[in-house]
Coordinates of C-alpha atoms in Angstrom, one line a residue:
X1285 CA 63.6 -15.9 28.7
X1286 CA 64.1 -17.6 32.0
X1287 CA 63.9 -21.0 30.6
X1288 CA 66.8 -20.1 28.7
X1289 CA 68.3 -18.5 31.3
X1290 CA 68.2 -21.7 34.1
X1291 CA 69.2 -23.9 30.8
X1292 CA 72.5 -21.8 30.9
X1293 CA 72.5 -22.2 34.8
X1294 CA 72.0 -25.7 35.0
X1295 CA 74.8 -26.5 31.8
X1296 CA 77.3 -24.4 33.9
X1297 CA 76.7 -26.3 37.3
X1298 CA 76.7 -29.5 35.0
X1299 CA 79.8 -28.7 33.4
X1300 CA 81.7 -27.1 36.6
X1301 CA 80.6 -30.8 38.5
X1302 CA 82.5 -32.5 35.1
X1303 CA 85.6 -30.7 35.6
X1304 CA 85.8 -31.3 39.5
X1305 CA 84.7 -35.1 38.8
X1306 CA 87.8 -35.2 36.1
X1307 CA 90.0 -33.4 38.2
X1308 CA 89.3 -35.1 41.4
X1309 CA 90.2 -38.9 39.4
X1310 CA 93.3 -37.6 37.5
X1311 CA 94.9 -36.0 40.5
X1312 CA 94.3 -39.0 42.9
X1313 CA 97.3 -40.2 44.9
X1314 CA 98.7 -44.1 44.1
X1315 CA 97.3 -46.1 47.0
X1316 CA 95.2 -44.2 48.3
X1317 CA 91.4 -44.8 48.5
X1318 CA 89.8 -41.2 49.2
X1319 CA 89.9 -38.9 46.8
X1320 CA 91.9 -35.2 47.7
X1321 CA 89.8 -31.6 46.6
X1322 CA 92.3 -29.9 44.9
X1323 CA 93.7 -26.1 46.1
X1324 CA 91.6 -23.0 45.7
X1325 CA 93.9 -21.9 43.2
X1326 CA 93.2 -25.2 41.2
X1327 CA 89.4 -24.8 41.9
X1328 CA 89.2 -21.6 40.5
X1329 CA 91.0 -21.9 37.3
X1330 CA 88.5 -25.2 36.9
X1331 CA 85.1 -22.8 37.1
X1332 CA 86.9 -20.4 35.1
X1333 CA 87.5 -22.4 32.4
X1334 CA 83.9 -24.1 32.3
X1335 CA 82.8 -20.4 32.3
X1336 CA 84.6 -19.8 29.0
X1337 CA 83.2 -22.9 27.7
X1338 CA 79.3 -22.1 28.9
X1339 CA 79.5 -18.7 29.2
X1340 CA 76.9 -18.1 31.9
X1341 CA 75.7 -14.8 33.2
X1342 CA 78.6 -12.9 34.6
X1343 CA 76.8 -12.5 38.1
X1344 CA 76.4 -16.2 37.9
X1345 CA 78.8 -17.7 41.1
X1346 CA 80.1 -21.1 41.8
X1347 CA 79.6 -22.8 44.9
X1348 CA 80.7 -25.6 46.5
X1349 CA 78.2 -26.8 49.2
X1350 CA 78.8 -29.5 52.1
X1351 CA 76.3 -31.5 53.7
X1352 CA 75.1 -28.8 55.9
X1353 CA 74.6 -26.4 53.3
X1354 CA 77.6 -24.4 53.9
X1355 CA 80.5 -22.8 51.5
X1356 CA 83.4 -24.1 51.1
X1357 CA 84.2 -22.7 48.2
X1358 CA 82.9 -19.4 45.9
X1359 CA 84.4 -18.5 42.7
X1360 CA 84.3 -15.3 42.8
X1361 CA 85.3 -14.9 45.8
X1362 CA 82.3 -12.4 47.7
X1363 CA 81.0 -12.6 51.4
X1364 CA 80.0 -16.1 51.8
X1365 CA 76.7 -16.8 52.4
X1366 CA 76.0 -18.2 55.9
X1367 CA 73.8 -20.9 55.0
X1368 CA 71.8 -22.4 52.1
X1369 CA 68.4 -24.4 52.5
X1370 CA 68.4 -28.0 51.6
X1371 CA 68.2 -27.7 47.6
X1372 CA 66.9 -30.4 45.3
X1373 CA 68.7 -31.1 41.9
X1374 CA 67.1 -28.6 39.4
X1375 CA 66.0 -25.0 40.1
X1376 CA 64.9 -23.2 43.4
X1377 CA 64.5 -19.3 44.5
X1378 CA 66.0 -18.4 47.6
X1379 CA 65.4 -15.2 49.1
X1380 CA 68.4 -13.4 51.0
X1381 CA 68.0 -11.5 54.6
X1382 CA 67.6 -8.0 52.3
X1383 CA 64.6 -9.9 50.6
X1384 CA 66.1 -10.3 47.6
X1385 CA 65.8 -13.4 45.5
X1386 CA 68.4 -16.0 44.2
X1387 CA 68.0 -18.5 41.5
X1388 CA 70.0 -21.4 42.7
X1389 CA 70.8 -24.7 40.3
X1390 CA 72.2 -28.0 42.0
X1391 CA 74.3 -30.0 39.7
X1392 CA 73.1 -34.1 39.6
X1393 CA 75.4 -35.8 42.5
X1394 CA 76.0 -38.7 39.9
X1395 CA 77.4 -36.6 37.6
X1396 CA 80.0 -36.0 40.5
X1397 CA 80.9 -39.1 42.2
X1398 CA 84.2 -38.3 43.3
X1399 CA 83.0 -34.9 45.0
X1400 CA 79.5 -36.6 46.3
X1401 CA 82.6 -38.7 48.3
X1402 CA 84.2 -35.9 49.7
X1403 CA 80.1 -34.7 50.8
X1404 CA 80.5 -31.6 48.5
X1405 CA 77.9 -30.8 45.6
X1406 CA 78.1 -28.2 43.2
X1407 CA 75.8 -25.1 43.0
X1408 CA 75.1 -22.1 40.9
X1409 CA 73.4 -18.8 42.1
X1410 CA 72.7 -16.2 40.5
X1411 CA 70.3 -12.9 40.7
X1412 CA 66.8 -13.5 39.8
X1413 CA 65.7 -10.1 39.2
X1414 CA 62.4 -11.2 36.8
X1415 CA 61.2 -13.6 39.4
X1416 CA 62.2 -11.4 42.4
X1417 CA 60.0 -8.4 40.7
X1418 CA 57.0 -10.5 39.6
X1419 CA 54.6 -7.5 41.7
X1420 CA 56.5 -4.4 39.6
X1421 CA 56.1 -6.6 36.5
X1422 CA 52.1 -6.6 37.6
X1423 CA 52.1 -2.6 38.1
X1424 CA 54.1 -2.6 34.5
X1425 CA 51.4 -4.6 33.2
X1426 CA 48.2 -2.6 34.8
X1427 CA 50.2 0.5 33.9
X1428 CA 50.2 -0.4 30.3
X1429 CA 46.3 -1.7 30.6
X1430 CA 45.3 1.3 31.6
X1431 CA 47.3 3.4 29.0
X1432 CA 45.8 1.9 26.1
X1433 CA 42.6 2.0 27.6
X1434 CA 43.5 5.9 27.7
X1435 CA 44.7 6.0 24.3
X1436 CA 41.8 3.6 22.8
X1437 CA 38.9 5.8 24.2
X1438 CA 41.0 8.7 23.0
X1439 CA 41.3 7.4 19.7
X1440 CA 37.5 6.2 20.0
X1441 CA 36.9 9.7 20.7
X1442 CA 38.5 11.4 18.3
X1443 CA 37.1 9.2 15.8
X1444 CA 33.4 9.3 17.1
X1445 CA 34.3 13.5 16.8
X1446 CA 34.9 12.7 13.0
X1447 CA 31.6 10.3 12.7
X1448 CA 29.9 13.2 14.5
X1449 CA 31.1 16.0 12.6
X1450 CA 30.4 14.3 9.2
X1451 CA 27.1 13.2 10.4
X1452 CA 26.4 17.0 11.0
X1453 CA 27.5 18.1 7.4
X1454 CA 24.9 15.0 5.9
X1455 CA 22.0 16.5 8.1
X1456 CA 22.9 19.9 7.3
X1457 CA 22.9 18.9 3.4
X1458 CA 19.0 16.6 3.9
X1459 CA 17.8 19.8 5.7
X1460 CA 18.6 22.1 2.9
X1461 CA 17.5 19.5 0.5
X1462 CA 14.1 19.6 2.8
X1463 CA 13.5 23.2 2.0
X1464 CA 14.4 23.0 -1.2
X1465 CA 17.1 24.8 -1.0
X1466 CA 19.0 22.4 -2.8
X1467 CA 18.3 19.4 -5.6
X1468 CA 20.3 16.4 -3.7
X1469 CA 23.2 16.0 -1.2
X1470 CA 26.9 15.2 -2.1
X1471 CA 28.1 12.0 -1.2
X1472 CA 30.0 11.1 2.0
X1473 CA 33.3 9.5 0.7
X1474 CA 34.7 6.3 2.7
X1475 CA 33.4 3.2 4.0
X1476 CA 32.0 3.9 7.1
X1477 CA 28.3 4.4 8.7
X1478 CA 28.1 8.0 7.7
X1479 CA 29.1 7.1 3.8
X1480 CA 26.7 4.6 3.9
X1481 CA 24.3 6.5 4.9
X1482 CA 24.5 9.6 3.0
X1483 CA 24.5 7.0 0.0
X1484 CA 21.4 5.5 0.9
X1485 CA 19.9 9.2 1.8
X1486 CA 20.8 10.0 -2.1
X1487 CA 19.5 7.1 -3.2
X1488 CA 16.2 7.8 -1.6
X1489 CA 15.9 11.4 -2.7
X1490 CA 16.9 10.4 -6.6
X1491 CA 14.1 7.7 -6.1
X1492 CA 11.6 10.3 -4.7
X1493 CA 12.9 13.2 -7.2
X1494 CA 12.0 10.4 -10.0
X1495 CA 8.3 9.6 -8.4
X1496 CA 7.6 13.1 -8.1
X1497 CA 8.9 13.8 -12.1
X1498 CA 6.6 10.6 -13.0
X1499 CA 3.5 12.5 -10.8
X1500 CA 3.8 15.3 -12.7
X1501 CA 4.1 13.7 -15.6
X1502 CA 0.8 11.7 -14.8
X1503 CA -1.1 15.1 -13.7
X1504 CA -0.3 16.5 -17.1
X1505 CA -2.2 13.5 -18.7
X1506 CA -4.7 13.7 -16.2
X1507 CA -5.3 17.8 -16.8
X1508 CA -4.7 17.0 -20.6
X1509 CA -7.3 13.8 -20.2
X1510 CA -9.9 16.0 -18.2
X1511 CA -9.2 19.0 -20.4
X1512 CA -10.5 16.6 -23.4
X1513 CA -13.2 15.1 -21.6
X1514 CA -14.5 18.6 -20.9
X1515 CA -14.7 19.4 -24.2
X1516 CA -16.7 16.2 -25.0
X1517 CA -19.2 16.8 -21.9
X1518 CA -19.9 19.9 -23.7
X1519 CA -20.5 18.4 -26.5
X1520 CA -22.5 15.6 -25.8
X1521 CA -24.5 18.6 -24.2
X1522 CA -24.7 20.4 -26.8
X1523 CA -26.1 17.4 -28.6
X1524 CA -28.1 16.8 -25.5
X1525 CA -29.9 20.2 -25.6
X1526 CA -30.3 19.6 -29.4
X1527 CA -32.1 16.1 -28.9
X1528 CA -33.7 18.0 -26.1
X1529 CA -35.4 20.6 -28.5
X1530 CA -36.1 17.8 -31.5
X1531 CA -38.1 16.0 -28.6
X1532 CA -39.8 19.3 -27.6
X1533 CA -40.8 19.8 -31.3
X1534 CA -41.9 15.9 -31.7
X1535 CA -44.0 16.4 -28.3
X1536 CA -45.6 19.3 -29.9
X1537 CA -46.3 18.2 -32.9
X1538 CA -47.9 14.6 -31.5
X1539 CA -50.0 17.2 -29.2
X1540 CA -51.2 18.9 -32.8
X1541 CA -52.1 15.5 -34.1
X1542 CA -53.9 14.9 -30.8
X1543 CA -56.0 17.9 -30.6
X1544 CA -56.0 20.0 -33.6
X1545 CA -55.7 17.4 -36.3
X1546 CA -58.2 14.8 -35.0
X1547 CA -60.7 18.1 -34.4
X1548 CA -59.8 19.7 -38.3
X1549 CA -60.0 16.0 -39.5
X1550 CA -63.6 15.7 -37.8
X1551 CA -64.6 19.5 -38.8
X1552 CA -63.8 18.3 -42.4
X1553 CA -65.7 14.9 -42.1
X1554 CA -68.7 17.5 -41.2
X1555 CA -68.2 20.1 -43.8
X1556 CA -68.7 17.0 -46.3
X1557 CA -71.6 16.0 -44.9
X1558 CA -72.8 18.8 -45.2
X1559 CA -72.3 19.8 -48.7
X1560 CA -73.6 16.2 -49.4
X1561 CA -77.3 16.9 -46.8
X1562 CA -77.2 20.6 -49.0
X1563 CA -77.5 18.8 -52.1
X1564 CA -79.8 15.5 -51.6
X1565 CA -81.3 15.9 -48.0
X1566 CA -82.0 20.0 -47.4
X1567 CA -84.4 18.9 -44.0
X1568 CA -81.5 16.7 -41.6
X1569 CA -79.1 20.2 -42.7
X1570 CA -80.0 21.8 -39.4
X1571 CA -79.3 19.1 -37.1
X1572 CA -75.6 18.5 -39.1
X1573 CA -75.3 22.3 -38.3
X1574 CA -75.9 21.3 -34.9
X1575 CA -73.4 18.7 -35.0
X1576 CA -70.4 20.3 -37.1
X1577 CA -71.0 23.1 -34.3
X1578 CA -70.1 20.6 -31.3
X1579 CA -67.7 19.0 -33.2
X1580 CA -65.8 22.6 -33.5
X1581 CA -66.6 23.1 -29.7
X1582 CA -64.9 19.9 -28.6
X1583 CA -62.1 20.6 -30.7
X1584 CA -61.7 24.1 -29.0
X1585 CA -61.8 22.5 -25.3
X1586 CA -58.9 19.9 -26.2
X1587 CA -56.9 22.4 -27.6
X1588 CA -57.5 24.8 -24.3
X1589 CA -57.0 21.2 -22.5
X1590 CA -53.4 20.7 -24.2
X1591 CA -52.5 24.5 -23.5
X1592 CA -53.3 24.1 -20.3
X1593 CA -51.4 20.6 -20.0
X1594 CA -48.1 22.6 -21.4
X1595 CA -48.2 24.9 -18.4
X1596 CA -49.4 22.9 -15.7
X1597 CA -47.9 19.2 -15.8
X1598 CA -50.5 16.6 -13.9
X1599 CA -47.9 14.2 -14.6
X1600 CA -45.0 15.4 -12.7
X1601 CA -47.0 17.3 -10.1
X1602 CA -49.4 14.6 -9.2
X1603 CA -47.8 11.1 -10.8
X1604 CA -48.8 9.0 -13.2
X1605 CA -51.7 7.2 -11.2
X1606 CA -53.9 10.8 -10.8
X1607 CA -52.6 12.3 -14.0
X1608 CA -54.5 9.2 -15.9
X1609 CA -57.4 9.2 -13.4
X1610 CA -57.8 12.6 -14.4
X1611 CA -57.8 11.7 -18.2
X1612 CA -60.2 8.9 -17.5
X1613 CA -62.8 11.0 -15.5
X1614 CA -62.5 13.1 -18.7
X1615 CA -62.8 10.6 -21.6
X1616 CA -65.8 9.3 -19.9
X1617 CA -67.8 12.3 -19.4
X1618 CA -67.0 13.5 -22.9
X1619 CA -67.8 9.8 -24.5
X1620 CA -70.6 8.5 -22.2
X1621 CA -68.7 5.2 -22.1
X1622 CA -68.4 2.6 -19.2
X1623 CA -64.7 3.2 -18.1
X1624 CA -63.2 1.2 -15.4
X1625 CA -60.1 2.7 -14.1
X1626 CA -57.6 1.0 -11.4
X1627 CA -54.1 1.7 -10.4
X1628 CA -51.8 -0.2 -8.0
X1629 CA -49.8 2.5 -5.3
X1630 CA -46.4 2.3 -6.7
X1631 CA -47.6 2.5 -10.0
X1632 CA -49.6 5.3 -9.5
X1633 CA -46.9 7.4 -7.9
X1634 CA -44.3 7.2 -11.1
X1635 CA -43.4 10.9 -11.6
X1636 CA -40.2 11.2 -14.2
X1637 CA -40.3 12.3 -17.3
X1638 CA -40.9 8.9 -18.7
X1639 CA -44.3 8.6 -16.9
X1640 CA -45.3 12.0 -19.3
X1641 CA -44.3 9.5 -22.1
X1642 CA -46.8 7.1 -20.4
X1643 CA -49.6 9.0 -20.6
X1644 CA -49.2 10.9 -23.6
X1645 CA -49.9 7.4 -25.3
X1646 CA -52.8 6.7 -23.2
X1647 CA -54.6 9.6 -23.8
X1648 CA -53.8 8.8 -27.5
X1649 CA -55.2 5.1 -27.2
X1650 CA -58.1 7.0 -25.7
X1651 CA -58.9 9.2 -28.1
X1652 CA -58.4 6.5 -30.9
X1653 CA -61.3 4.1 -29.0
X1654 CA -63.3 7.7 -28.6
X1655 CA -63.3 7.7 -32.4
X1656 CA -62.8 4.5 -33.9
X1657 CA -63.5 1.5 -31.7
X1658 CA -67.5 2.1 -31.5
X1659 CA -66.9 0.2 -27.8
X1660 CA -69.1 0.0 -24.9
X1661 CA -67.0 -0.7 -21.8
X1662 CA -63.2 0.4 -21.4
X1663 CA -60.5 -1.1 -18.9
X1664 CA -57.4 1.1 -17.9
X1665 CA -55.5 -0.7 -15.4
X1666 CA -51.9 0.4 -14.0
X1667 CA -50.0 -2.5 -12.6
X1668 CA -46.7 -2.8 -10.3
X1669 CA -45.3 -6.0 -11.6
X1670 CA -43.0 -6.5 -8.6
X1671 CA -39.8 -6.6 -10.0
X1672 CA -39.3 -3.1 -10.8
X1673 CA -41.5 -2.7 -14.0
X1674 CA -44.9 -1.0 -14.7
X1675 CA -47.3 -1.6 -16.6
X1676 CA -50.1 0.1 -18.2
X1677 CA -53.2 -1.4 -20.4
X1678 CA -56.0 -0.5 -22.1
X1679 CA -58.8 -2.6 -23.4
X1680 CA -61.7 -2.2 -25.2
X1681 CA -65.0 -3.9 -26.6
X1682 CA -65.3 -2.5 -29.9
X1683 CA -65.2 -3.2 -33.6
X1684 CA -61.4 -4.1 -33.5
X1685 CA -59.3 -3.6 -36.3
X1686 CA -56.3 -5.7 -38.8
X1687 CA -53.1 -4.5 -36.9
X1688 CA -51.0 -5.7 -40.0
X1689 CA -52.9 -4.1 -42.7
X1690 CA -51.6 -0.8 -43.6
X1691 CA -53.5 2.5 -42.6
X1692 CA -51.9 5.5 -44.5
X1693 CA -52.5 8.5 -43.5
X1694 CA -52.9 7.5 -39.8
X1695 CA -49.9 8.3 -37.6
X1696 CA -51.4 7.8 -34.4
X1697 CA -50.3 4.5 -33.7
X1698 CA -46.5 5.1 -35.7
X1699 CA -46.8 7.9 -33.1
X1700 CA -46.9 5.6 -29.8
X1701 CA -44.2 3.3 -31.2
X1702 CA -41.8 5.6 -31.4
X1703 CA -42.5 7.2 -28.3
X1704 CA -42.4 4.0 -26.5
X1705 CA -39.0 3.4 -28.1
X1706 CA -37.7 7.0 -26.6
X1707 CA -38.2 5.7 -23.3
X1708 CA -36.9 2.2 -23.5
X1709 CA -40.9 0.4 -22.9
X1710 CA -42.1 -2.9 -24.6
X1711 CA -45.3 -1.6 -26.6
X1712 CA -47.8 -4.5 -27.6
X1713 CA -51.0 -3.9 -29.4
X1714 CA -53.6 -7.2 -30.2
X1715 CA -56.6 -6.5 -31.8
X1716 CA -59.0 -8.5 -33.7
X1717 CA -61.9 -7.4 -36.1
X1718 CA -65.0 -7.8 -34.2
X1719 CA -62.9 -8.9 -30.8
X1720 CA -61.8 -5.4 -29.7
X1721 CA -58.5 -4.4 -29.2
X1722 CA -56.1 -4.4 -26.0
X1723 CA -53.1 -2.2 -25.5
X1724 CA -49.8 -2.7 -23.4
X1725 CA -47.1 -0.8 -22.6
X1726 CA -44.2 -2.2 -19.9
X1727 CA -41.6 -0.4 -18.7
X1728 CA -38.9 -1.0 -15.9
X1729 CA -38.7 2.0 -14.3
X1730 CA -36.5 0.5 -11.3
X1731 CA -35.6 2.4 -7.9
X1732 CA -37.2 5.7 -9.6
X1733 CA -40.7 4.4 -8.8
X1734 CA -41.1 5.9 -5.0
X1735 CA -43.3 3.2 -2.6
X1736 CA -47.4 4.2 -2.8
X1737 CA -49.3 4.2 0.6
X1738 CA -52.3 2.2 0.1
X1739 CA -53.8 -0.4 -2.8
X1740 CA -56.3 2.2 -3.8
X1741 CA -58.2 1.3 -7.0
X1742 CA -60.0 4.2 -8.8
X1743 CA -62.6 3.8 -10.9
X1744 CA -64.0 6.5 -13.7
X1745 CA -67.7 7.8 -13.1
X1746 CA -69.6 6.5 -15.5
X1747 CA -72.6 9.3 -16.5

């Protein structure tokens, strides 16, 4: 705006100095050299028309200058100015003795020749409010700073009071939700940071409503998976207590075979003899009295022996090392036979169940060699094999026997195969007519075997 304004300025000194310079050459006198300044009246009706022409401010005033600055002419007409600084061609600011402030335009001297002769130039003056207030248009300035500051925190406020209030409503809505109060939260509507997060808030609880749904879900099938596994525990122990009572009944009746059968089988082998001595050989009766009477004694003390065994269990009381010991002192004293018996500490100390298996089939190979083998020495040896397996043998001098050929009637050694098969063990059994015969039963009894003490070695009495 005050470029345009000092345009206008300078176009009406440059136009005022045009007329003057026109007027000056057309009204010059014949003859003479110098040229004349025309009358006031002449002088004024020139500015006024150049100020119809550029139509300048209307405070804007004429002024012709001399070479000290002074007025010699105004249009209009006001108190003349006492003096003017020396002004350059273009624009200056000259402030009065009341501190106002003048814009003041010179008009080029070339473009006045004529009046640059006479020592007169052409200048325009008018009121430079803008420029003369440049320190109110400051305050203006700060004063509208600090209003929109005002108005921006207010509006900052009153918009952080909307945030706040709707953040309020979302955490009122998540606390219910909390205490299940409520199922979910409604949706903030709009783009801002509360919408966006009440969004992601009800994102997050549909998520964690949908785990929790699939949880219960999965607990149903666990309960219902559990419920059915229940029901097949107590089956499989049902069928465990059944197997339970079969064994129990096998047990018993490989004890009958033990005791009572091998005694009624040896009572019968007597009773013939007998009858056979009555009818050929009347003098040995007596002494096959004798002997059919401790046949039917020895029977009586295994069967009190395999009562006794049923209520007290050597086995599992003692392990499997002094249970056989025990066995061995006994075989010996009833047979008369050399019996070496030795036992390594771990070995010995095997106490499950499957140690009762053990020695059920020792005392059985016992009884068989008692009977059968017509040995002289026995070996019964217990052995840690060092990588978690037993193993027991038993070997004897005697007559041997054909392990292939069939022995009906005999379910002694059927007996010890299956009951080695119960329990898992390896059962081997070499025997050769005339050669003897040599029992062996492994098992891999693993971290039930508990460590022995010492590498004791027992060894039967022989009488």
């Amino acid at each position: 705006m005050l470029a345009q304004r000092d345009t206008l300025m300078k176009r009406f000194a440059g136009q005022v100095a045009a007329d003057l310079e026109r007027a000056l050459v057309n009204e010059a006198q014949p003859g003479s050299s110098a040229p004349v300044l025309p009358s006031r009246e002449r002088l004024a009706a020139l500015i006024d028309a150049a100020r119809q022409r550029t139509k300048p401010d209307p405070r804007a005033r004429i002024l012709l200058l001399d070479e000290r600055h002074r007025i010699v002419f105004e249009s209009p007409d006001e108190a003349p100015e006492p003096w003017l600084p020396l002004l350059l061609p273009g624009v200056a600011l000259v402030q009065g003795e009341d501190g106002t402030r003048s814009a003041v335009v010179t008009a080029p001297r070339e473009a006045a020749s004529s009046l640059a002769a006479l020592g007169l130039y052409v200048a325009v003056v008018q009121p430079a409010e803008e420029r003369g207030q440049a320190g109110s248009l400051q305050e203006k300035l700060t004063a509208i700073s600090i209003l929109l500051s005002i108005t921006a925190a207010l509006v900052g406020a009153a918009f952080a009071r909307v945030l706040t209030r709707r953040l309020g409503e979302l955490t009122l809505q998540v606390q219910r939700v909390a205490r299940q109060e409520a199922d979910g939260i409604v949706e903030p509507k709009g783009q801002d940071e509360v919408a966006v997060l009440g969004r992601a808030f009800s994102r997050l609880l549909q998520a964690l409503r949908q785990e929790h749904d699939e949880l219960d879900q999965l607990t149903q099938e666990l309960e219902q998976r559990v419920q059915a596994r229940t029901r097949e525990v107590e089956r499989l122990a049902a069928d465990s207590r059944y197997a339970a009572v079969v064994r129990e009944r096998l047990r018993l009746a490989r004890d009958l075979h033990d005791t009572l059968a091998h005694s009624m089988m040896e009572m019968l082998h007597e009773i013939r003899t007998l009858r056979v001595l009555h009818a050929h050989d009347p003098q040995r009766l007596g002494a096959e009295l004798e002997r059919a009477e401790e046949v039917a004694r020895q029977g009586m003390k295994e069967a009190r022996e395999a009562v006794s065994q049923m209520r007290l269990n050597a086995v599992r009381d003692l392990g499997l090392g002094a249970a056989l010991a025990g066995a061995v002192n006994r075989f010996a004293e009833r047979t008369g036979l050399d019996v070496r018996f030795s036992a390594d500490p771990q070995a010995a100390s095997f106490a499950d169940p499957r140690a009762e298996t053990l020695f059920r089939i020792a005392e059985e190979t016992l009884r068989n060699i008692g009977q059968h083998a017509q040995a002289l020495h026995v070996d019964v040896a217990l052995k840690d094999l060092g990588d978690g397996t037993i193993e027991l043998a038993i070997k004897d001098d005697g007559v041997g026997f054909d392990v292939a050929e069939p022995h009906p009637g005999h379910y002694g050694l059927v007996g010890m195969r299956e009951q080695a098969q119960l329990i898992d063990a390896e059962f081997e059994l070499h025997s050769i007519p005339g050669a003897g015969t040599t029992m062996q039963l492994r098992l891999r009894v693993g971290p039930e075997m508990r460590p022995g003490n010492n590498g004791v070695r027992h060894a039967a009495p022989t009488p």
